[in-house]
């Protein structure tokens, strides 16, 4: 039987970082086994589910490249199938109608609490051999309950947490269809996992208590059980529950912050999993090496600094053509048309050492694609002095005469000019930077000028001199 895993978000919000990690783990398990991965939208809670959240989940999954191998499944489109299974269970006796009213159930609970017992359904409508059931009351629409075994225990051999057992006597006869006929959450999950041939259920450990109930229903349906893995939660760096302040953001917010999707995946895969002391993994390596048995059962801590570090490492080694796709997205978002400047790949190669994020790279490369909006006050005051202006005017002439506009030729020309003036390189490079970038920070000056191109460089040197002279006192 080939492996099938799934990610089954409830569409009540964005795809956040914890969900993305669960999705990634699930995806990797299937891929490592040469199996399939599917996305299921658990939208039965109609009050809380929204189309916007569904779209946001698709958007996040697509950006991360976690592709579903099948068309996504929506639980709300499967009600007929759930009802069919309920009918079958009613007829084979693994489920039964319960006519207990709300008042009766409240009274039952009150009595149990008074006796210091754990509140539970007392089985009054549960059929037993030789038991005479009450007559169904008029006008009371029944719920359908699952006839949970009362003896023995459910042993769950969790792939992350190890064996966990639950006594059947602790599990109530779960309501699988409400009085209005609507099937309930745990039941839908079971029918879906069964119909979709899910072999690996990987989900957050907030679902661990649902698992024995789901297992019992699967067994009642004669199903083969999937393997289960419950992933522990993610905490903030300080050990507190993960909040926005710690980085509990939607995946697309990480895009806006300038993360590469591969880098975010790389950061997430290491949240709770390790392979020796390796920190960086290509997608193929993740797929080949990821192993649930090496996932820690204790909560992982989210470390924003490390996420930035991984992103920077990734930017430094990734194929610049791949990075260019994201880089272009950031430039466009800033209203910059990448056609108005140098090839993105060349800019990435010049900028990536000093930029941890693509947002930073786009901000620092804006000057290559758009006119300057002004000069940094401090930098202009410092570098557009008499000496600086002489440098700009002199260099304008030297560069204008340059036969070719390449990094080596520019390097040579700037050095030569500095020597001829008896100036250190900094004294020459800094005024140029302020003139062409708007501030005194940029990649090495030869690269900066090469990327900017001859016409823009000369025009900006000229404009800077004119600007500075027009403001000079007297
Ligand atoms: N819909 C559940 C959630 O979003 C996941 C349930 C499951 O994976 O079985 O937490």
CSV table of C-alpha atoms and ligand atoms in Angstrom, one decimal:
chain,number,residue,atom,x,y,z
A,1,UNK,CA,0.0,0.0,0.0
A,2,UNK,CA,1.6,3.3,-1.0
A,3,UNK,CA,1.9,6.0,1.6
A,4,UNK,CA,-0.7,8.8,1.6
A,5,UNK,CA,-0.4,11.7,4.1
A,6,UNK,CA,-2.5,14.8,4.5
A,7,UNK,CA,-2.7,18.2,5.9
A,8,UNK,CA,-6.1,19.1,7.1
A,9,UNK,CA,-6.4,22.7,8.2
A,10,UNK,CA,-9.6,24.2,9.4
A,11,UNK,CA,-10.0,27.4,7.4
A,12,UNK,CA,-10.5,29.9,10.2
A,13,UNK,CA,-7.4,32.0,9.6
A,14,UNK,CA,-4.1,32.2,7.8
A,15,UNK,CA,-1.6,29.4,7.3
A,16,UNK,CA,0.5,30.2,10.3
A,17,UNK,CA,4.0,29.0,11.0
A,18,UNK,CA,2.9,26.1,13.2
A,19,UNK,CA,0.5,24.8,10.6
A,20,UNK,CA,3.1,25.2,7.9
A,21,UNK,CA,5.5,23.0,9.9
A,22,UNK,CA,2.9,20.3,10.4
A,23,UNK,CA,2.1,20.5,6.7
A,24,UNK,CA,5.8,20.2,5.9
A,25,UNK,CA,6.4,17.2,8.2
A,26,UNK,CA,3.4,15.5,6.6
A,27,UNK,CA,4.5,16.3,3.1
A,28,UNK,CA,8.0,15.0,3.8
A,29,UNK,CA,6.8,11.7,5.3
A,30,UNK,CA,4.8,11.0,2.1
A,31,UNK,CA,7.6,12.0,-0.2
A,32,UNK,CA,10.2,10.1,1.6
A,33,UNK,CA,8.1,6.9,1.1
A,34,UNK,CA,7.5,7.7,-2.5
A,35,UNK,CA,3.8,8.4,-1.6
A,36,UNK,CA,1.3,11.1,-2.0
A,37,UNK,CA,0.3,14.2,0.0
A,38,UNK,CA,-3.1,15.7,0.0
A,39,UNK,CA,-4.8,18.8,1.3
A,40,UNK,CA,-8.1,18.6,3.0
A,41,UNK,CA,-10.1,21.6,4.0
A,42,UNK,CA,-12.0,20.9,7.3
A,43,UNK,CA,-14.7,23.4,6.8
A,44,UNK,CA,-17.6,21.8,8.6
A,45,UNK,CA,-17.6,24.6,11.2
A,46,UNK,CA,-19.5,26.9,8.9
A,47,UNK,CA,-19.6,29.8,11.3
A,48,UNK,CA,-15.8,30.0,11.7
A,49,UNK,CA,-14.7,28.9,8.2
A,50,UNK,CA,-14.2,31.5,5.5
A,51,UNK,CA,-13.4,31.6,1.9
A,52,UNK,CA,-10.6,34.1,2.6
A,53,UNK,CA,-9.0,31.7,5.0
A,54,UNK,CA,-9.2,28.9,2.4
A,55,UNK,CA,-7.6,31.2,-0.2
A,56,UNK,CA,-4.9,32.2,2.3
A,57,UNK,CA,-4.1,28.5,3.0
A,58,UNK,CA,-3.8,27.8,-0.7
A,59,UNK,CA,-1.6,30.8,-1.2
A,60,UNK,CA,0.7,29.9,1.7
A,61,UNK,CA,1.0,26.2,0.6
A,62,UNK,CA,1.7,27.3,-3.0
A,63,UNK,CA,4.3,29.8,-1.9
A,64,UNK,CA,6.0,27.1,0.2
A,65,UNK,CA,5.8,24.7,-2.7
A,66,UNK,CA,3.9,22.1,-0.7
A,67,UNK,CA,1.8,20.8,-3.6
A,68,UNK,CA,-1.1,18.5,-3.1
A,69,UNK,CA,-1.0,15.4,-5.3
A,70,UNK,CA,-4.8,15.5,-5.6
A,71,UNK,CA,-7.5,18.1,-6.0
A,72,UNK,CA,-8.2,19.5,-2.5
A,73,UNK,CA,-11.0,17.9,-0.6
A,74,UNK,CA,-13.6,20.0,1.2
A,75,UNK,CA,-15.5,18.3,4.0
A,76,UNK,CA,-18.6,20.4,3.3
A,77,UNK,CA,-18.8,18.7,-0.1
A,78,UNK,CA,-18.9,15.2,1.4
A,79,UNK,CA,-22.0,15.3,3.6
A,80,UNK,CA,-23.8,12.7,1.5
A,81,UNK,CA,-21.0,10.3,2.0
A,82,UNK,CA,-20.9,10.9,5.8
A,83,UNK,CA,-24.6,10.3,6.0
A,84,UNK,CA,-24.2,7.1,4.0
A,85,UNK,CA,-21.7,5.8,6.5
A,86,UNK,CA,-23.9,6.8,9.4
A,87,UNK,CA,-26.8,4.9,7.9
A,88,UNK,CA,-24.5,1.9,7.5
A,89,UNK,CA,-23.3,2.0,11.1
A,90,UNK,CA,-26.9,2.3,12.4
A,91,UNK,CA,-27.8,-0.7,10.4
A,92,UNK,CA,-24.9,-2.8,11.5
A,93,UNK,CA,-25.3,-1.8,15.2
A,94,UNK,CA,-22.0,0.2,15.6
A,95,UNK,CA,-24.0,3.3,16.1
A,96,UNK,CA,-27.4,4.1,17.6
A,97,UNK,CA,-30.1,6.8,18.0
A,98,UNK,CA,-30.1,8.6,21.3
A,99,UNK,CA,-33.2,10.6,22.3
A,100,UNK,CA,-31.9,12.0,25.5
A,101,UNK,CA,-32.9,15.7,25.7
A,102,UNK,CA,-30.6,18.5,26.7
A,103,UNK,CA,-32.5,18.7,30.1
A,104,UNK,CA,-32.0,15.0,30.7
A,105,UNK,CA,-28.3,15.2,29.9
A,106,UNK,CA,-27.9,18.2,32.2
A,107,UNK,CA,-29.6,16.3,35.0
A,108,UNK,CA,-27.4,13.3,34.3
A,109,UNK,CA,-24.3,15.5,34.6
A,110,UNK,CA,-25.5,17.2,37.8
A,111,UNK,CA,-26.2,13.8,39.5
A,112,UNK,CA,-22.8,12.5,38.5
A,113,UNK,CA,-21.1,15.6,39.8
A,114,UNK,CA,-23.0,15.3,43.0
A,115,UNK,CA,-21.6,11.8,43.4
A,116,UNK,CA,-18.1,13.1,42.6
A,117,UNK,CA,-18.0,11.1,39.3
A,118,UNK,CA,-16.6,12.1,36.1
A,119,UNK,CA,-19.5,13.4,33.9
A,120,UNK,CA,-20.3,10.9,31.1
A,121,UNK,CA,-23.1,9.7,29.0
A,122,UNK,CA,-24.7,6.8,30.9
A,123,UNK,CA,-25.6,4.7,27.9
A,124,UNK,CA,-29.4,4.9,28.4
A,125,UNK,CA,-30.1,4.5,24.7
A,126,UNK,CA,-27.3,2.2,24.0
A,127,UNK,CA,-28.5,-1.1,22.8
A,128,UNK,CA,-27.3,-4.2,24.7
A,129,UNK,CA,-28.3,-7.8,24.3
A,130,UNK,CA,-31.3,-8.4,26.5
A,131,UNK,CA,-31.7,-4.8,27.4
A,132,UNK,CA,-35.1,-3.2,26.8
A,133,UNK,CA,-34.7,0.3,25.4
A,134,UNK,CA,-37.2,3.1,26.3
A,135,UNK,CA,-39.8,4.0,23.7
A,136,UNK,CA,-38.6,6.9,21.6
A,137,UNK,CA,-40.4,10.1,22.6
A,138,UNK,CA,-42.6,11.9,20.1
A,139,UNK,CA,-41.1,15.0,18.5
A,140,UNK,CA,-37.6,14.6,19.8
A,141,UNK,CA,-35.1,14.4,16.9
A,142,UNK,CA,-32.4,12.0,18.0
A,143,UNK,CA,-28.6,12.3,17.7
A,144,UNK,CA,-26.6,9.4,16.5
A,145,UNK,CA,-24.0,8.0,18.9
A,146,UNK,CA,-21.1,5.7,18.2
A,147,UNK,CA,-21.2,2.5,20.3
A,148,UNK,CA,-17.7,2.7,21.8
A,149,UNK,CA,-16.3,-0.5,23.2
A,150,UNK,CA,-16.4,-0.5,27.0
A,151,UNK,CA,-13.7,-2.9,27.7
A,152,UNK,CA,-10.0,-2.9,27.0
A,153,UNK,CA,-7.9,0.0,25.9
A,154,UNK,CA,-6.8,1.7,22.8
A,155,UNK,CA,-3.0,1.6,22.4
A,156,UNK,CA,-1.7,4.3,20.1
A,157,UNK,CA,1.9,3.7,19.0
A,158,UNK,CA,2.6,7.3,18.1
A,159,UNK,CA,5.6,7.8,15.8
A,160,UNK,CA,6.8,10.8,17.8
A,161,UNK,CA,5.4,10.3,21.3
A,162,UNK,CA,5.8,6.5,21.5
A,163,UNK,CA,3.0,4.3,22.9
A,164,UNK,CA,0.0,6.0,24.6
A,165,UNK,CA,-2.9,4.1,25.9
A,166,UNK,CA,-6.5,5.1,26.7
A,167,UNK,CA,-9.0,3.0,28.6
A,168,UNK,CA,-12.1,2.5,26.6
A,169,UNK,CA,-14.2,3.1,29.7
A,170,UNK,CA,-13.0,6.7,29.7
A,171,UNK,CA,-14.3,7.3,26.2
A,172,UNK,CA,-17.9,8.3,25.9
A,173,UNK,CA,-20.3,7.2,23.2
A,174,UNK,CA,-19.4,10.0,20.9
A,175,UNK,CA,-22.1,11.9,19.0
A,176,UNK,CA,-21.4,11.3,15.3
A,177,UNK,CA,-24.4,13.1,14.0
A,178,UNK,CA,-26.3,16.0,15.6
A,179,UNK,CA,-30.0,16.1,15.9
A,180,UNK,CA,-30.2,18.1,12.7
A,181,UNK,CA,-28.4,15.3,10.9
A,182,UNK,CA,-25.1,17.2,10.6
A,183,UNK,CA,-22.1,14.9,11.1
A,184,UNK,CA,-19.6,15.9,13.8
A,185,UNK,CA,-16.0,16.7,13.4
A,186,UNK,CA,-14.2,13.5,14.6
A,187,UNK,CA,-16.5,11.4,12.5
A,188,UNK,CA,-15.9,13.4,9.3
A,189,UNK,CA,-12.1,13.1,9.9
A,190,UNK,CA,-12.4,9.3,10.2
A,191,UNK,CA,-14.5,8.8,7.1
A,192,UNK,CA,-12.1,11.1,5.1
A,193,UNK,CA,-9.0,9.4,6.3
A,194,UNK,CA,-10.6,6.0,5.4
A,195,UNK,CA,-11.9,7.1,2.0
A,196,UNK,CA,-8.7,8.8,1.1
A,197,UNK,CA,-6.5,5.8,2.0
A,198,UNK,CA,-4.5,7.9,4.5
A,199,UNK,CA,-1.6,5.8,5.8
A,200,UNK,CA,0.0,8.6,7.9
A,201,UNK,CA,-1.9,11.0,10.1
A,202,UNK,CA,0.4,13.8,11.1
A,203,UNK,CA,-1.1,16.6,13.1
A,204,UNK,CA,-0.6,18.9,16.1
A,205,UNK,CA,-0.6,17.2,19.5
A,206,UNK,CA,-3.7,19.2,20.5
A,207,UNK,CA,-5.5,16.4,18.6
A,208,UNK,CA,-4.1,13.5,20.6
A,209,UNK,CA,-7.2,13.0,22.7
A,210,UNK,CA,-9.3,12.7,19.5
A,211,UNK,CA,-7.2,9.8,18.3
A,212,UNK,CA,-8.5,6.9,20.4
A,213,UNK,CA,-12.1,7.9,19.5
A,214,UNK,CA,-11.1,8.0,15.8
A,215,UNK,CA,-9.3,4.7,16.1
A,216,UNK,CA,-12.4,3.0,17.6
A,217,UNK,CA,-14.6,4.3,14.8
A,218,UNK,CA,-12.1,3.2,12.2
A,219,UNK,CA,-12.0,-0.3,13.7
A,220,UNK,CA,-15.8,-0.4,13.8
A,221,UNK,CA,-15.7,0.3,10.1
A,222,UNK,CA,-13.3,-2.5,9.5
A,223,UNK,CA,-10.6,-0.2,8.4
A,224,UNK,CA,-6.9,-0.7,8.6
A,225,UNK,CA,-5.4,1.8,11.0
A,226,UNK,CA,-3.1,4.5,9.7
A,227,UNK,CA,0.1,5.4,11.6
A,228,UNK,CA,-0.2,8.5,13.8
A,229,UNK,CA,2.3,11.1,14.7
A,230,UNK,CA,1.4,14.0,16.9
A,231,UNK,CA,3.7,17.0,16.5
A,232,UNK,CA,4.4,19.0,19.7
A,233,UNK,CA,3.6,22.7,19.7
A,234,UNK,CA,6.0,25.5,19.0
A,235,UNK,CA,6.9,27.8,21.9
A,236,UNK,CA,8.4,31.3,21.8
A,237,UNK,CA,12.1,31.7,22.4
A,238,UNK,CA,11.3,32.5,26.0
A,239,UNK,CA,9.4,29.3,26.5
A,240,UNK,CA,6.0,31.0,26.6
A,241,UNK,CA,3.1,30.1,24.2
A,242,UNK,CA,4.0,31.3,20.7
A,243,UNK,CA,2.5,34.7,20.0
A,244,UNK,CA,2.8,37.2,17.2
A,245,UNK,CA,5.6,38.9,19.1
A,246,UNK,CA,7.6,35.7,18.9
A,247,UNK,CA,7.0,35.1,15.2
A,248,UNK,CA,3.6,33.4,15.2
A,249,UNK,CA,2.8,35.0,11.9
A,250,UNK,CA,1.1,33.9,8.8
A,251,UNK,CA,3.5,32.3,6.2
A,252,UNK,CA,2.8,35.1,3.8
A,253,UNK,CA,4.0,37.6,6.4
A,254,UNK,CA,7.4,35.8,6.2
A,255,UNK,CA,7.3,36.4,2.5
A,256,UNK,CA,6.8,40.1,3.1
A,257,UNK,CA,9.6,40.1,5.6
A,258,UNK,CA,11.9,38.9,2.8
A,259,UNK,CA,12.2,35.2,3.5
A,260,UNK,CA,12.8,32.7,0.7
A,261,UNK,CA,10.3,29.9,0.8
A,262,UNK,CA,13.0,27.3,0.8
A,263,UNK,CA,14.7,29.0,3.7
A,264,UNK,CA,11.5,29.1,5.7
A,265,UNK,CA,11.0,25.4,5.1
A,266,UNK,CA,14.6,24.8,6.1
A,267,UNK,CA,14.1,26.7,9.3
A,268,UNK,CA,10.8,24.9,10.0
A,269,UNK,CA,12.2,21.4,9.4
A,270,UNK,CA,14.7,21.9,12.1
A,271,UNK,CA,12.1,22.9,14.6
A,272,UNK,CA,12.0,19.7,16.5
A,273,UNK,CA,13.9,17.6,14.0
A,274,UNK,CA,17.6,17.1,13.6
A,275,UNK,CA,20.0,15.2,11.4
A,276,UNK,CA,23.4,15.3,13.2
A,277,UNK,CA,24.4,18.9,13.4
A,278,UNK,CA,23.5,19.8,9.8
A,279,UNK,CA,21.5,23.0,9.6
A,280,UNK,CA,20.9,23.6,5.9
A,281,UNK,CA,19.1,21.1,3.7
A,282,UNK,CA,18.0,21.3,0.2
A,283,UNK,CA,14.5,20.2,-0.6
A,284,UNK,CA,15.8,16.9,-1.9
A,285,UNK,CA,17.9,16.4,1.2
A,286,UNK,CA,14.9,17.1,3.4
A,287,UNK,CA,12.9,14.6,1.5
A,288,UNK,CA,15.6,12.0,1.7
A,289,UNK,CA,16.5,12.4,5.3
A,290,UNK,CA,13.4,13.5,7.3
A,291,UNK,CA,12.5,10.9,9.8
A,292,UNK,CA,9.6,11.2,12.3
A,293,UNK,CA,11.4,9.0,14.8
A,294,UNK,CA,14.0,11.7,15.1
A,295,UNK,CA,11.4,14.4,15.9
A,296,UNK,CA,11.5,15.5,19.5
A,297,UNK,CA,8.4,14.9,21.5
A,298,UNK,CA,9.0,18.1,23.6
A,299,UNK,CA,8.0,21.5,22.3
A,300,UNK,CA,10.4,23.3,20.0
A,301,UNK,CA,11.3,27.0,20.5
A,302,UNK,CA,10.9,29.5,17.8
A,303,UNK,CA,14.0,31.6,17.4
A,304,UNK,CA,13.6,34.5,15.0
A,305,UNK,CA,17.4,35.3,14.9
A,306,UNK,CA,18.0,31.8,13.7
A,307,UNK,CA,15.3,32.1,11.1
A,308,UNK,CA,17.1,35.2,9.7
A,309,UNK,CA,20.4,33.4,9.9
A,310,UNK,CA,19.1,30.5,7.9
A,311,UNK,CA,17.6,32.8,5.3
A,312,UNK,CA,20.9,34.6,4.9
A,313,UNK,CA,22.8,31.4,4.5
A,314,UNK,CA,20.3,30.4,2.0
A,315,UNK,CA,20.5,33.6,0.0
A,316,UNK,CA,24.3,33.2,-0.1
A,317,UNK,CA,24.3,29.8,-1.6
A,318,UNK,CA,21.1,29.5,-3.6
A,319,UNK,CA,20.9,29.7,-7.3
A,320,UNK,CA,20.5,33.4,-8.0
A,321,UNK,CA,18.0,32.6,-10.7
A,322,UNK,CA,15.7,31.0,-8.1
A,323,UNK,CA,16.2,33.9,-5.7
A,324,UNK,CA,15.4,36.3,-8.6
A,325,UNK,CA,11.8,35.2,-8.6
A,326,UNK,CA,11.2,36.4,-5.0
A,327,UNK,CA,13.4,39.4,-5.4
A,328,UNK,CA,11.3,40.6,-8.3
A,329,UNK,CA,8.2,40.2,-6.2
A,330,UNK,CA,9.7,42.5,-3.6
A,331,UNK,CA,10.8,45.1,-6.1
A,332,UNK,CA,7.3,45.2,-7.7
A,333,UNK,CA,5.7,45.5,-4.3
A,334,UNK,CA,7.8,48.6,-3.9
A,335,UNK,CA,6.5,49.9,-7.2
A,336,UNK,CA,9.7,49.3,-9.0
A,337,UNK,CA,9.8,47.8,-12.5
A,338,UNK,CA,12.7,45.4,-12.7
A,339,UNK,CA,13.0,46.2,-16.5
A,340,UNK,CA,14.3,49.7,-15.5
A,341,UNK,CA,17.7,48.5,-14.3
A,342,UNK,CA,20.3,45.7,-14.2
A,343,UNK,CA,19.6,42.0,-14.5
A,344,UNK,CA,18.3,40.8,-11.1
A,345,UNK,CA,20.8,37.9,-11.0
A,346,UNK,CA,23.7,40.4,-11.1
A,347,UNK,CA,22.2,42.5,-8.3
A,348,UNK,CA,21.7,39.4,-6.2
A,349,UNK,CA,25.3,38.4,-6.6
A,350,UNK,CA,26.5,41.8,-5.5
A,351,UNK,CA,24.1,42.2,-2.6
A,352,UNK,CA,23.6,38.8,-1.0
A,353,UNK,CA,26.6,38.9,1.3
A,354,UNK,CA,25.2,41.9,3.2
A,355,UNK,CA,21.5,41.3,3.1
A,356,UNK,CA,19.8,38.8,5.4
A,357,UNK,CA,16.4,39.2,3.7
A,358,UNK,CA,15.1,40.0,0.3
A,359,UNK,CA,13.2,42.9,1.7
A,360,UNK,CA,16.5,44.4,2.8
A,361,UNK,CA,18.0,43.6,-0.6
A,362,UNK,CA,15.2,45.2,-2.5
A,363,UNK,CA,15.4,48.4,-0.3
A,364,UNK,CA,19.2,48.5,-0.9
A,365,UNK,CA,18.8,48.0,-4.6
A,366,UNK,CA,16.0,50.4,-5.2
A,367,UNK,CA,18.5,53.0,-6.4
A,368,UNK,CA,19.3,50.8,-9.4
A,369,UNK,CA,15.8,50.9,-10.7
A,370,UNK,CA,14.4,54.2,-9.8
A,371,UNK,CA,15.5,57.8,-9.7
A,372,UNK,CA,16.9,59.0,-6.3
A,373,UNK,CA,14.4,60.7,-4.1
A,374,UNK,CA,17.2,62.7,-2.4
A,375,UNK,CA,20.3,62.2,-0.3
A,376,UNK,CA,20.7,61.1,3.2
A,377,UNK,CA,21.2,64.4,5.1
A,378,UNK,CA,24.1,63.2,7.3
A,379,UNK,CA,25.9,61.5,4.4
A,380,UNK,CA,25.5,64.4,2.1
A,381,UNK,CA,26.8,66.9,4.8
A,382,UNK,CA,29.8,64.7,5.4
A,383,UNK,CA,30.8,63.7,1.9
A,384,UNK,CA,29.7,66.6,-0.3
A,385,UNK,CA,32.4,68.9,1.0
A,386,UNK,CA,34.9,70.7,-1.2
A,387,UNK,CA,37.1,67.7,-1.5
A,388,UNK,CA,34.1,65.4,-2.2
A,389,UNK,CA,32.8,67.7,-4.9
A,390,UNK,CA,36.2,67.8,-6.6
A,391,UNK,CA,36.2,64.0,-6.5
A,392,UNK,CA,32.8,63.8,-8.2
A,393,UNK,CA,33.7,66.3,-10.9
A,394,UNK,CA,37.1,64.7,-11.6
A,395,UNK,CA,35.7,61.3,-11.6
A,396,UNK,CA,32.9,62.3,-13.9
A,397,UNK,CA,35.6,63.2,-16.5
A,398,UNK,CA,37.6,60.0,-15.9
A,399,UNK,CA,34.6,57.8,-16.2
A,400,UNK,CA,33.1,59.6,-19.2
A,401,UNK,CA,36.2,58.7,-21.1
A,402,UNK,CA,36.2,55.0,-20.0
A,403,UNK,CA,36.1,52.8,-23.1
A,404,UNK,CA,34.3,49.9,-21.4
A,405,UNK,CA,31.9,49.9,-18.5
A,406,UNK,CA,32.9,46.7,-16.7
A,407,UNK,CA,33.8,45.9,-13.1
A,408,UNK,CA,37.6,45.5,-13.8
A,409,UNK,CA,37.7,48.7,-15.9
A,410,UNK,CA,35.7,50.7,-13.2
A,411,UNK,CA,37.9,49.2,-10.5
A,412,UNK,CA,41.0,50.3,-12.3
A,413,UNK,CA,39.6,53.8,-13.1
A,414,UNK,CA,38.5,54.5,-9.5
A,415,UNK,CA,41.8,53.3,-8.1
A,416,UNK,CA,43.8,55.2,-10.6
A,417,UNK,CA,41.9,58.4,-9.9
A,418,UNK,CA,42.4,58.0,-6.2
A,419,UNK,CA,46.1,57.6,-6.6
A,420,UNK,CA,46.4,60.5,-8.9
A,421,UNK,CA,44.7,62.7,-6.3
A,422,UNK,CA,46.8,61.4,-3.5
A,423,UNK,CA,43.5,60.2,-1.8
A,424,UNK,CA,42.6,57.0,0.0
A,425,UNK,CA,40.0,54.9,-1.7
A,426,UNK,CA,37.4,55.7,1.0
A,427,UNK,CA,37.7,59.4,0.3
A,428,UNK,CA,36.8,58.7,-3.3
A,429,UNK,CA,34.3,55.9,-2.9
A,430,UNK,CA,32.1,57.5,-0.2
A,431,UNK,CA,31.2,60.7,-2.1
A,432,UNK,CA,30.4,58.6,-5.2
A,433,UNK,CA,28.2,56.4,-3.1
A,434,UNK,CA,26.2,59.3,-1.7
A,435,UNK,CA,25.9,60.7,-5.2
A,436,UNK,CA,24.7,57.5,-7.0
A,437,UNK,CA,23.0,55.6,-4.2
A,438,UNK,CA,21.7,58.5,-2.0
A,439,UNK,CA,23.6,57.2,1.0
A,440,UNK,CA,27.1,56.0,1.9
A,441,UNK,CA,26.3,52.3,1.9
A,442,UNK,CA,26.4,50.0,-1.2
A,443,UNK,CA,28.2,47.0,-2.6
A,444,UNK,CA,31.8,47.6,-3.6
A,445,UNK,CA,32.0,50.8,-5.6
A,446,UNK,CA,33.1,49.1,-8.9
A,447,UNK,CA,30.2,46.7,-8.7
A,448,UNK,CA,27.8,49.5,-7.8
A,449,UNK,CA,28.7,51.6,-10.8
A,450,UNK,CA,28.8,48.6,-13.1
A,451,UNK,CA,25.2,47.7,-12.1
A,452,UNK,CA,24.0,51.3,-12.3
A,453,UNK,CA,25.4,51.7,-15.9
A,454,UNK,CA,27.2,54.5,-17.5
A,455,UNK,CA,24.4,56.9,-18.3
A,456,UNK,CA,22.8,56.8,-14.8
A,457,UNK,CA,26.2,57.0,-13.1
A,458,UNK,CA,27.3,60.1,-15.0
A,459,UNK,CA,24.0,61.8,-14.7
A,460,UNK,CA,24.0,61.2,-10.9
A,461,UNK,CA,27.5,62.4,-10.4
A,462,UNK,CA,26.6,65.5,-12.3
A,463,UNK,CA,23.3,66.0,-10.5
A,464,UNK,CA,25.0,65.6,-7.1
A,465,UNK,CA,27.6,68.3,-7.9
A,466,UNK,CA,24.9,70.7,-9.1
A,467,UNK,CA,22.7,69.9,-6.1
A,468,UNK,CA,25.6,70.5,-3.6
A,469,UNK,CA,26.7,73.7,-5.3
A,470,UNK,CA,23.2,75.1,-5.4
A,471,UNK,CA,23.0,74.7,-1.6
A,472,UNK,CA,26.5,75.9,-0.8
A,473,UNK,CA,26.5,79.2,1.2
A,474,UNK,CA,27.4,82.3,-0.7
B,1,LIG,N1,-8.5,20.4,11.3
B,1,LIG,C1,-7.6,20.2,12.3
B,1,LIG,C2,-6.8,21.4,12.6
B,1,LIG,O1,-6.8,22.3,11.9
B,1,LIG,C3,-6.6,19.1,11.9
B,1,LIG,C4,-7.2,17.7,12.2
B,1,LIG,C5,-6.3,16.6,11.7
B,1,LIG,O2,-5.2,16.8,11.1
B,1,LIG,O3,-6.8,15.5,11.9
B,1,LIG,O4,-6.2,21.5,13.7
